[in-house]
Tab-separated table of C-alpha atoms and ligand atoms in Angstrom:
chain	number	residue	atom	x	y	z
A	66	UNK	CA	-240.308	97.100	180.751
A	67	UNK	CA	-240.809	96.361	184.033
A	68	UNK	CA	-239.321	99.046	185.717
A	69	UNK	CA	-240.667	101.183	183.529
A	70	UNK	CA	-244.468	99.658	184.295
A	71	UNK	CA	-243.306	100.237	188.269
A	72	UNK	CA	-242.287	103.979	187.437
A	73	UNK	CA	-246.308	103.903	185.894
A	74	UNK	CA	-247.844	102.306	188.845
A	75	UNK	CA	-246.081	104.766	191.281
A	76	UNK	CA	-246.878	107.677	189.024
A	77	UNK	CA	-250.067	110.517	189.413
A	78	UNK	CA	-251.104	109.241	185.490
A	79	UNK	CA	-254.404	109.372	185.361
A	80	UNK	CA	-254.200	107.534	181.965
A	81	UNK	CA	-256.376	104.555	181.012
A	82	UNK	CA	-253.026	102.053	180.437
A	83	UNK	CA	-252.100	103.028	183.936
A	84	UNK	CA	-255.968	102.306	185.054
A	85	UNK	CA	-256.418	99.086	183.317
A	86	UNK	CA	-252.756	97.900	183.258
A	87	UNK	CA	-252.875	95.745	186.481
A	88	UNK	CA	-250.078	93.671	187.455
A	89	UNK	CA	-251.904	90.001	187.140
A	90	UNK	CA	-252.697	91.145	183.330
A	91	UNK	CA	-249.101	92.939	183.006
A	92	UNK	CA	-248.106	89.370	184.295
A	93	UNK	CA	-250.498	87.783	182.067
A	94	UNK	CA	-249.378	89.547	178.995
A	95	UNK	CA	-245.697	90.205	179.293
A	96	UNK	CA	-244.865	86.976	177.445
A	97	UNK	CA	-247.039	87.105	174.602
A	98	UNK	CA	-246.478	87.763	170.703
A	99	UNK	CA	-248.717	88.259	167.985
A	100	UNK	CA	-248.304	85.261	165.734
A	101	UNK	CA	-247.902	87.050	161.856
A	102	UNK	CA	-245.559	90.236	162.978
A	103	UNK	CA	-244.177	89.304	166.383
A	104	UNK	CA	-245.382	92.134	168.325
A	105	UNK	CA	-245.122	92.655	171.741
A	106	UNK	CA	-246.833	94.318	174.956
A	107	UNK	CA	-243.945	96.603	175.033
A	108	UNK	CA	-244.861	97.413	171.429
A	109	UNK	CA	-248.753	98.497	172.880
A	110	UNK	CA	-247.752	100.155	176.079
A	111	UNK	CA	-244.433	102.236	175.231
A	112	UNK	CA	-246.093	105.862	174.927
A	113	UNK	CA	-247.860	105.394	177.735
A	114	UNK	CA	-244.720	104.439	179.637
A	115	UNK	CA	-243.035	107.162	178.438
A	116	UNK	CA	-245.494	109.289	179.008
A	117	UNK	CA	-247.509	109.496	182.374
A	118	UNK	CA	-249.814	112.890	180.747
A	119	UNK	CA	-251.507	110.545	178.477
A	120	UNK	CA	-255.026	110.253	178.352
A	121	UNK	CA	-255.123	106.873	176.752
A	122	UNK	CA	-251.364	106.091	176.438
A	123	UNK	CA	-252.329	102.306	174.241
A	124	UNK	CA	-251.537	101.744	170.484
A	125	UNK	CA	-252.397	98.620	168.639
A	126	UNK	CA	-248.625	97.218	166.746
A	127	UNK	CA	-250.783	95.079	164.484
A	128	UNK	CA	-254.144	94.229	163.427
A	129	UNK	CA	-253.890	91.033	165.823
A	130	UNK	CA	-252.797	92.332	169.266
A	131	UNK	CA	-256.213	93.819	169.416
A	132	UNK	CA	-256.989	89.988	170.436
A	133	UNK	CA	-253.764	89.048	171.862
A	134	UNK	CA	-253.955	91.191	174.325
A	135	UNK	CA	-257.548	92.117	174.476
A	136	UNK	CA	-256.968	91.708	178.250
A	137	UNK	CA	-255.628	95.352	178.145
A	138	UNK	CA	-257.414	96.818	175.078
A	139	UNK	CA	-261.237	95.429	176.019
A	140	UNK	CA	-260.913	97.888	178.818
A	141	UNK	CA	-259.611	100.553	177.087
A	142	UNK	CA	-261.683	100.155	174.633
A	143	UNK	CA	-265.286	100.146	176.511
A	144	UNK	CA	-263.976	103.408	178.793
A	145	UNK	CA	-262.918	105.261	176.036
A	146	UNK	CA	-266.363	105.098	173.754
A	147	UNK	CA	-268.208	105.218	176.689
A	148	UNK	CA	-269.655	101.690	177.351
A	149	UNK	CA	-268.675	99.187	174.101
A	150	UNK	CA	-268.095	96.062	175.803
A	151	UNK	CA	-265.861	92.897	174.502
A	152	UNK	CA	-269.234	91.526	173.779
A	153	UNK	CA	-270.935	93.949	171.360
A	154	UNK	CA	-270.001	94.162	168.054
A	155	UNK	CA	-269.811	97.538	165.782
A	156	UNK	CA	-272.591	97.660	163.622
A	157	UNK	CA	-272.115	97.174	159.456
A	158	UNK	CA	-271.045	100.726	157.848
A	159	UNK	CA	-273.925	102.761	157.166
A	160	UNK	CA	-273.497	106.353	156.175
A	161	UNK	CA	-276.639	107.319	155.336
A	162	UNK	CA	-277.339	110.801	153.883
A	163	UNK	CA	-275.523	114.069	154.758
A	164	UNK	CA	-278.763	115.814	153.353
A	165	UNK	CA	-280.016	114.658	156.732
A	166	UNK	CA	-277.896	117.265	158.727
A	167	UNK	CA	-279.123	120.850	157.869
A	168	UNK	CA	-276.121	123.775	158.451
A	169	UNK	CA	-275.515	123.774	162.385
A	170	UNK	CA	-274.783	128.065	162.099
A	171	UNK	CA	-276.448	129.359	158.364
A	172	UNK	CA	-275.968	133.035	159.864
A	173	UNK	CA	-272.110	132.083	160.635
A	174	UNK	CA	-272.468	133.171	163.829
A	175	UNK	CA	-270.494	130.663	165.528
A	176	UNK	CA	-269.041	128.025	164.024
A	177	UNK	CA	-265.858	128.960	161.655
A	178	UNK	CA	-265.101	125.654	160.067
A	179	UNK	CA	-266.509	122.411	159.808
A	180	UNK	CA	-264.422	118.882	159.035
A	181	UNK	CA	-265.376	115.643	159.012
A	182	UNK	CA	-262.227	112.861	158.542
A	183	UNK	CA	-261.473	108.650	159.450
A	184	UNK	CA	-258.872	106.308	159.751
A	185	UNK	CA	-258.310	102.941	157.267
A	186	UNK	CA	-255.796	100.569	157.397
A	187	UNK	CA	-254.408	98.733	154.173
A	188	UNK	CA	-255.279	94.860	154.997
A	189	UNK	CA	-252.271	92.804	155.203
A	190	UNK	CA	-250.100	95.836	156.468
A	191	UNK	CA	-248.984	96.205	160.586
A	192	UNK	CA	-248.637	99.465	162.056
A	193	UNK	CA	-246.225	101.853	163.044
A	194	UNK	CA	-244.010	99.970	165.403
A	195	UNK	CA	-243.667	96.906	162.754
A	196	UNK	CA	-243.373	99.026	159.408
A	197	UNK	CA	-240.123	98.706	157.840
A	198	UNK	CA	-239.224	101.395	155.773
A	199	UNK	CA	-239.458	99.552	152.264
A	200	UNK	CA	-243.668	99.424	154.077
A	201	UNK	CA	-243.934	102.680	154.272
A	202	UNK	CA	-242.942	103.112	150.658
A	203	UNK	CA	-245.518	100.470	149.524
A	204	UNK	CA	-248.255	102.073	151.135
A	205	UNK	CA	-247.603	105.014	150.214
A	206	UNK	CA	-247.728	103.637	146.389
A	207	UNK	CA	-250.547	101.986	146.805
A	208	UNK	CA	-251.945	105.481	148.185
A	209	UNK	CA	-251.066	106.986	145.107
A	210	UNK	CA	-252.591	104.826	142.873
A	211	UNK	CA	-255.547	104.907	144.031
A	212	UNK	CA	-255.587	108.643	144.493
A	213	UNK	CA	-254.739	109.098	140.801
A	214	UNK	CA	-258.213	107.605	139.871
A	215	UNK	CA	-260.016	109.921	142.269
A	216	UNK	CA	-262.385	112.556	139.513
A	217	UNK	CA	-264.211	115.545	139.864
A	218	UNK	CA	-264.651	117.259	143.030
A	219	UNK	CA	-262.228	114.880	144.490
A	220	UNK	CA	-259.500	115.501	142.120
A	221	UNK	CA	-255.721	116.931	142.991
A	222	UNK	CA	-252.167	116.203	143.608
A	223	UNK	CA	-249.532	113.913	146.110
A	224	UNK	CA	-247.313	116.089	147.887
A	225	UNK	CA	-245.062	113.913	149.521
A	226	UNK	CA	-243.255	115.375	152.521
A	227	UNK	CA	-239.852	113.783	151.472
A	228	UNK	CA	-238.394	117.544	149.709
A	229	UNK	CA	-241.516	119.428	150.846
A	230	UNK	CA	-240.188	123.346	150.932
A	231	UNK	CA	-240.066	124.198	155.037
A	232	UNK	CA	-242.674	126.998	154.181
A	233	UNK	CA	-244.795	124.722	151.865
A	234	UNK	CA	-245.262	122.603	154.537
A	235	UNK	CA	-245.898	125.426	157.335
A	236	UNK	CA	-248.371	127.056	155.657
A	237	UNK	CA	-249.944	123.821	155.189
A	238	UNK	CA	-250.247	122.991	158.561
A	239	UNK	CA	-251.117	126.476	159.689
A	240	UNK	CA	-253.786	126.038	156.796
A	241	UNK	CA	-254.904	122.792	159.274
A	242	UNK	CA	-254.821	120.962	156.247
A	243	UNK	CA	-251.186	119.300	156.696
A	244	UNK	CA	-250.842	117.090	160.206
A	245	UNK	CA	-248.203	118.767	162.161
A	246	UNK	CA	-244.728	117.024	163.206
A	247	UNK	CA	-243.150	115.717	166.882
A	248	UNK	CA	-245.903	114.511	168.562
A	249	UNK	CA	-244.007	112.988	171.289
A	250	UNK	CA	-246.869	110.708	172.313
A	251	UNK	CA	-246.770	109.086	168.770
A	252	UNK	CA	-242.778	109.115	168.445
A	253	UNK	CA	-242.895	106.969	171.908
A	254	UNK	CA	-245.107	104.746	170.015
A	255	UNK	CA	-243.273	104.566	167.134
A	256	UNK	CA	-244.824	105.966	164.575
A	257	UNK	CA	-241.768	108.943	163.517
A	258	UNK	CA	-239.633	105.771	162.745
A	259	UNK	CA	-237.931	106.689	159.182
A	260	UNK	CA	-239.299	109.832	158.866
A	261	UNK	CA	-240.456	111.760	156.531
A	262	UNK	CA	-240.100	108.438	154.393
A	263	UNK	CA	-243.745	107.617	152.655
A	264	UNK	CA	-245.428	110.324	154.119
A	265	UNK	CA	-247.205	112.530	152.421
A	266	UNK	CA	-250.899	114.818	151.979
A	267	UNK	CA	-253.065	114.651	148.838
A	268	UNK	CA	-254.772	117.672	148.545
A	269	UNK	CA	-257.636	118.416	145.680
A	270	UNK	CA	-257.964	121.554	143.838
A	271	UNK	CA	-260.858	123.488	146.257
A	272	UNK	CA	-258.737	122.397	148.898
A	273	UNK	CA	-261.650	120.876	150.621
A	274	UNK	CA	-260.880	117.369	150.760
A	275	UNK	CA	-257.262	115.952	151.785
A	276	UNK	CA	-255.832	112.298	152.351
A	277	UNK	CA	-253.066	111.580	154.529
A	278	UNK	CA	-250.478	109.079	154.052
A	279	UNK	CA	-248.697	107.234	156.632
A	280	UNK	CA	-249.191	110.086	159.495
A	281	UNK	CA	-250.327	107.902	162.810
A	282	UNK	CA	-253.088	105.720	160.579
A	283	UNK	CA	-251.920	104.256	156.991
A	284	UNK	CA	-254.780	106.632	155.687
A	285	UNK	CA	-256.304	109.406	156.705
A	286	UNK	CA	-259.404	110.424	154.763
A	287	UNK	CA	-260.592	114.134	155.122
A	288	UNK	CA	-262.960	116.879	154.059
A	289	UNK	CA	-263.007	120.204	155.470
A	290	UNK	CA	-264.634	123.726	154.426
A	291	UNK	CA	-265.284	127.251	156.432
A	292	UNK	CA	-269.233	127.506	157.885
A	293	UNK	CA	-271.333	124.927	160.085
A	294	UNK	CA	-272.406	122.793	156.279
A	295	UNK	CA	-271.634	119.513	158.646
A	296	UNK	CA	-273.755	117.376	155.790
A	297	UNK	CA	-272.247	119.048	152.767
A	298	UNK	CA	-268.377	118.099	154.318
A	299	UNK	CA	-269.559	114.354	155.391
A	300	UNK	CA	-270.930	113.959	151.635
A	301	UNK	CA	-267.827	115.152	150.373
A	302	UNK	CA	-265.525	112.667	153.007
A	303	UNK	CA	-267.866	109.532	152.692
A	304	UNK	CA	-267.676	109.677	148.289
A	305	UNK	CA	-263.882	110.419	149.135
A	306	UNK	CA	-263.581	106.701	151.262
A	307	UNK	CA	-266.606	105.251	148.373
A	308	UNK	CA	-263.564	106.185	145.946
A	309	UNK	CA	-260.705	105.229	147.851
A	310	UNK	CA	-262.312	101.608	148.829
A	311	UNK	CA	-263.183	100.604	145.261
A	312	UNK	CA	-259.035	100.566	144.576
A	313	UNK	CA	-257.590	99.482	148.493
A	314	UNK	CA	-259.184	96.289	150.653
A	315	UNK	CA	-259.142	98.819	154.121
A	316	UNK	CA	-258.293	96.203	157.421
A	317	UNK	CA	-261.618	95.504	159.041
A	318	UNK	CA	-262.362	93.357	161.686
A	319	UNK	CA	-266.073	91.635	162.309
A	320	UNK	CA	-265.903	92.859	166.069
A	321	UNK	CA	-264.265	96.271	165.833
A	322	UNK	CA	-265.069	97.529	162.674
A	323	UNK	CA	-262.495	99.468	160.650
A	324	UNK	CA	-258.755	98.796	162.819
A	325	UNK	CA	-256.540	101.784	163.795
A	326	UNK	CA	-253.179	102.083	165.470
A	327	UNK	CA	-254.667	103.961	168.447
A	328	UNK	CA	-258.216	102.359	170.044
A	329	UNK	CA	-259.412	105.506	170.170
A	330	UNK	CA	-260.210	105.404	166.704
A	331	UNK	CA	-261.690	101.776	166.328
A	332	UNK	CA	-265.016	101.168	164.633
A	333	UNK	CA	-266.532	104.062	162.204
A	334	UNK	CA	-262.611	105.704	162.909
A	335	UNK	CA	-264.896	108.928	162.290
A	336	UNK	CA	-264.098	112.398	164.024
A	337	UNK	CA	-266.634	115.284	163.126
A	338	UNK	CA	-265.649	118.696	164.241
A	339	UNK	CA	-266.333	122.142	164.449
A	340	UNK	CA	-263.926	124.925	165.012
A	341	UNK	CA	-266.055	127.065	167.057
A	342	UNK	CA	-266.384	130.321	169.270
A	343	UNK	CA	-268.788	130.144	172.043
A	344	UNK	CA	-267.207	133.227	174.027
A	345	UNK	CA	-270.112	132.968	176.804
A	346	UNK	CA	-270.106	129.148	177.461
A	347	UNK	CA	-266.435	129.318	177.644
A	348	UNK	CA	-266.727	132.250	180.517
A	349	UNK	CA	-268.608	128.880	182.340
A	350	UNK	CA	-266.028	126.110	181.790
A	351	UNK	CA	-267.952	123.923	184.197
A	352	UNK	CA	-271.335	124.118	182.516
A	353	UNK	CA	-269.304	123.671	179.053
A	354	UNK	CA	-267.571	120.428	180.603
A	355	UNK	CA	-270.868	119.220	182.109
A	356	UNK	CA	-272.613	119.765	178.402
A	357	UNK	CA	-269.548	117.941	176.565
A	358	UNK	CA	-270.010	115.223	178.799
A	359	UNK	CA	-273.628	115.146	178.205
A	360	UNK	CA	-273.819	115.498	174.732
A	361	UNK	CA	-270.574	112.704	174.481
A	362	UNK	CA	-268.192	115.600	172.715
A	363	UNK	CA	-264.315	116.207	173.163
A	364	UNK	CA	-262.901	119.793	173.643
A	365	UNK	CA	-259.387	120.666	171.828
A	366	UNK	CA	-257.739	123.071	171.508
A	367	UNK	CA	-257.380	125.235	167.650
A	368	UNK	CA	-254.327	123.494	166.364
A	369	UNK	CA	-256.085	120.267	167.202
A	370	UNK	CA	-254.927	117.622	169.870
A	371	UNK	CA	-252.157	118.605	172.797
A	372	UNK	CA	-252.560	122.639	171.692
A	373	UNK	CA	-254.329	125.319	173.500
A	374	UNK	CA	-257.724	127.481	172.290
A	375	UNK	CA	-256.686	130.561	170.215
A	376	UNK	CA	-258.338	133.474	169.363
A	377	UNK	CA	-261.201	132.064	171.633
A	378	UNK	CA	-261.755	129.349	168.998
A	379	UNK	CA	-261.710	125.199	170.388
A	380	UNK	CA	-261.962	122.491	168.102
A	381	UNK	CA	-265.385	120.075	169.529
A	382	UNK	CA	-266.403	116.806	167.936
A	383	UNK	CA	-267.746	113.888	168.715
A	384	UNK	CA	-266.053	111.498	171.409
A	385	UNK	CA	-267.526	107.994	170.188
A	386	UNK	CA	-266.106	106.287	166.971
A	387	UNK	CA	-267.539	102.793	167.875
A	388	UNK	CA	-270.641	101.115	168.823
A	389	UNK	CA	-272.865	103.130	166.227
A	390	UNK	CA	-273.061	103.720	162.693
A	391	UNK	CA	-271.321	106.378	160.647
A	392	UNK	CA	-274.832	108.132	160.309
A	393	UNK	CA	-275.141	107.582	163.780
A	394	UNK	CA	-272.067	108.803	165.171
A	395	UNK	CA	-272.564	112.165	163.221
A	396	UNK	CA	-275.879	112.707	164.298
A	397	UNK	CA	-274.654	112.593	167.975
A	398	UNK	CA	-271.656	115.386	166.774
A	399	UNK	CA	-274.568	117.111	165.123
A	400	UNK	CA	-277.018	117.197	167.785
A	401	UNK	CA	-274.335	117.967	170.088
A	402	UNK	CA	-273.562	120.682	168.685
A	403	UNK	CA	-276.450	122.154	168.275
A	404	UNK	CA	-277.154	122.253	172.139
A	405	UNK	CA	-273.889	123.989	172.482
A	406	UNK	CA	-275.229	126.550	170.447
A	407	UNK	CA	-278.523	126.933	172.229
A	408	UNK	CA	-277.031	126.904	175.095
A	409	UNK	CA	-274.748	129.950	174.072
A	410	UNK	CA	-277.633	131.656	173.156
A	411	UNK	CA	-279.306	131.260	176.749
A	412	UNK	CA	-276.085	132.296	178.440
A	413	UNK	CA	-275.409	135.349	176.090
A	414	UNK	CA	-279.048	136.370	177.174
A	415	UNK	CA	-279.066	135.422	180.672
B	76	LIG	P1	-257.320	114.400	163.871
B	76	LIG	O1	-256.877	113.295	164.763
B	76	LIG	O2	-258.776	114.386	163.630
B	76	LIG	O3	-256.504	114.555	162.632
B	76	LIG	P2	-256.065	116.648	165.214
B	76	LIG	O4	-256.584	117.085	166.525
B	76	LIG	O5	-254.713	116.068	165.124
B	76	LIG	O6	-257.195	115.727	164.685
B	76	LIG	O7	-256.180	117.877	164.151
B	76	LIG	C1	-255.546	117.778	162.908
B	76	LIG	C2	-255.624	119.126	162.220
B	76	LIG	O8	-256.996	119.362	161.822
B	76	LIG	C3	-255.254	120.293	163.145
B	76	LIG	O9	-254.531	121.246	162.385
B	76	LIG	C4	-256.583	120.888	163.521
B	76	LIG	O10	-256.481	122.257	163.792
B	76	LIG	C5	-257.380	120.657	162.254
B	76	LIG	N1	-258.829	120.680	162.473
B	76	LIG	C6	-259.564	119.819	163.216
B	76	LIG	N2	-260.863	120.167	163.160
B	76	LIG	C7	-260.954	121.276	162.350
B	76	LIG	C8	-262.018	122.121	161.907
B	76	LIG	N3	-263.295	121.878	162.252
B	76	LIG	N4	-261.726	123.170	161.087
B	76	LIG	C9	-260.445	123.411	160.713
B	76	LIG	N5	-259.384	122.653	161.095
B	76	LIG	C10	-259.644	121.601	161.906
B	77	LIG	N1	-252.169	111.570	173.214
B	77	LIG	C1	-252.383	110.137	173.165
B	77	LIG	C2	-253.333	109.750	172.016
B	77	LIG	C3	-254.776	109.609	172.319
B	77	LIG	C4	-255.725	109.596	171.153
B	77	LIG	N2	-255.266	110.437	170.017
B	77	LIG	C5	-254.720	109.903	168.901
B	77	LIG	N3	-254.736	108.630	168.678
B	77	LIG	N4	-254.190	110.704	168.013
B	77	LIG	C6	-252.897	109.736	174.518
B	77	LIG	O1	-252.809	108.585	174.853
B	77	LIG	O2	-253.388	110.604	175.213
């Protein structure tokens, strides 16, 4: 580990382990263990090690080395969402109302698809680095049992990816509905450990709402439709985790809110986006990076994180997933994305 941490420090990363990673908390830290699953610095910092391109390059092993080595994380934590110190505290869930958010694009000018999804954690369970495979197999149980309850709009079947067809599963994730495969900054982290073993996508009959199982979070709770209906998809995602909680106790802590493997997904764990084409703005890449920035949203590419723009189309959502309410962190997506849109109008008639 040490050599490895050197190899960091001498590197051009620009990611935030490498920024907040000093030696005298490297020093600090090195020694440590989480007391219920053992876990280990090594365990947090080993994607980031591996790989200098990371933006964040941190993953939490267990529910408890967000305290054990808060010395690291805190830091993280507060750059990432833009300002949540170690001394605020996420706010109690509160969804509120999709009604609230009108359709960013009714003419469907812009915006060709609108999802809304979170993270949860099943209380008691670690994360990837610490999940034996006999875990992954609960989990994914416990999943399914809850899924099978799910009614109405909600209602569908477990496709595990353990015997998946190859062209099931491409379509799938061409679809966007399936998570894709290899993500070398989640391997490093450990989180492709006895794959495809208890993972799996629930997918309901519309094909508008999807869970994952066992992907980079234990759960990942989705809802996704074409058009700009940003309240009608948070509805459908928020009665999805309503559901979901009433059958699984989700890890929460009284600080962070809902826990994640990767800090970047602390708190509300919500990411609203839009896949969008805004063929003038993106002629300006400046004023679209200065208008992301100001309006606190993150630019992907179509296929999602690491991938490129195709077809002109980027994937934009909110940056923030802690320090404000679910309502509240959709709102900021929503307005955000709304000044995107006036703004493309402006530089389409400049
Ligand atoms: P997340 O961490 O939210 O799951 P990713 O960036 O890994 O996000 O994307 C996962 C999948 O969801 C990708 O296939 C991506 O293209 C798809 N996706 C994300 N936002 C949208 C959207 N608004 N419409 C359609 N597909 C989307
Ligand atoms: N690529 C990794 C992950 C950052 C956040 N995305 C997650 N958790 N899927 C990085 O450190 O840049």
């Amino acid at each position: 580990m040490e050599e490895s941490y050197k190899k960091l420090v001498d590197s051009k990363s620009k990611s935030l382990l490498k920024k907040h990673l000093t030696k005298k908390i490297f020093d600090k830290l090195k020694t440590k263990t989480t007391p219920t699953f053992n876990s280990t610095l090594m365990h947090c910092i080993s994607s980031g090690l591996c790989n200098h391109d990371s933006g964040v390059g941190l993953y939490a092993p267990d529910a408890e080395a967000y305290k054990v080595f808060a010395d690291l994380f805190d830091p993280v934590i507060e750059e990432y969402h833009k300002g949540f110190k170690k001394t605020d505290k996420q706010p109690k869930p509160c969804f509120g109302q999709g009604k609230d958010f009108e359709n960013l694009d009714p003419d469907g000018n812009f915006i060709v698809s609108t999802r809304v999804r979170c993270g949860r954690a099943v209380k008691g369970f670690p994360f990837n680095p610490c999940l034996r495979e006999r875990d992954y197999l609960e989990l994914e149980s416990k999943l399914c049992k809850a899924l099978m309850t799910l009614t109405c709009e909600h209602k569908g079947i477990y496709m595990p990816l353990t015997g998946m067809d190859e062209a099931v599963q491409k379509q799938l994730i061409d679809d966007h509905f399936l998570f894709k495969q290899g993500d070398r900054f989640l391997a490093a982290a450990g989180a492709s450990r006895f794959w495809p073993t208890g993972r799996g996508i629930f997918l309901n009959e519309p094909k508008d709402f999807m869970v994952w199982c066992n992907e980079e979070d234990h759960i990942r709770i989705i809802a996704m439709e074409k058009g700009g209906d940003l309240g009608r998809v948070y509805n459908r995602m928020v009665a999805g985790v309503e559901a979901l909680g009433k059958e699984i106790e989700f890890s929460r802590d009284e600080r962070l809110g809902y826990l994640t493997f990767c800090p970047t997904n602390l708190g509300t764990s919500i990411r609203a986006s839009v896949h969008i084409k805004l063929p003038n703005l993106m002629d300006q890449p400046e004023e679209l990076q200065k208008l992301a920035k100001e309006y606190r949203l993150q630019i992907r590419g179509t296929s999602g994180e690491h991938s490129e723009a195709e077809d002109g189309v980027h994937d934009i959502s909110n940056q923030r997933r802690i320090g404000l309410t679910e309502y509240e962190i959709i709102k900021e997506m929503h307005d955000g994305i709304k000044g995107l849109i006036e703004a493309e109008c402006k530089a389409k008639a400049a």
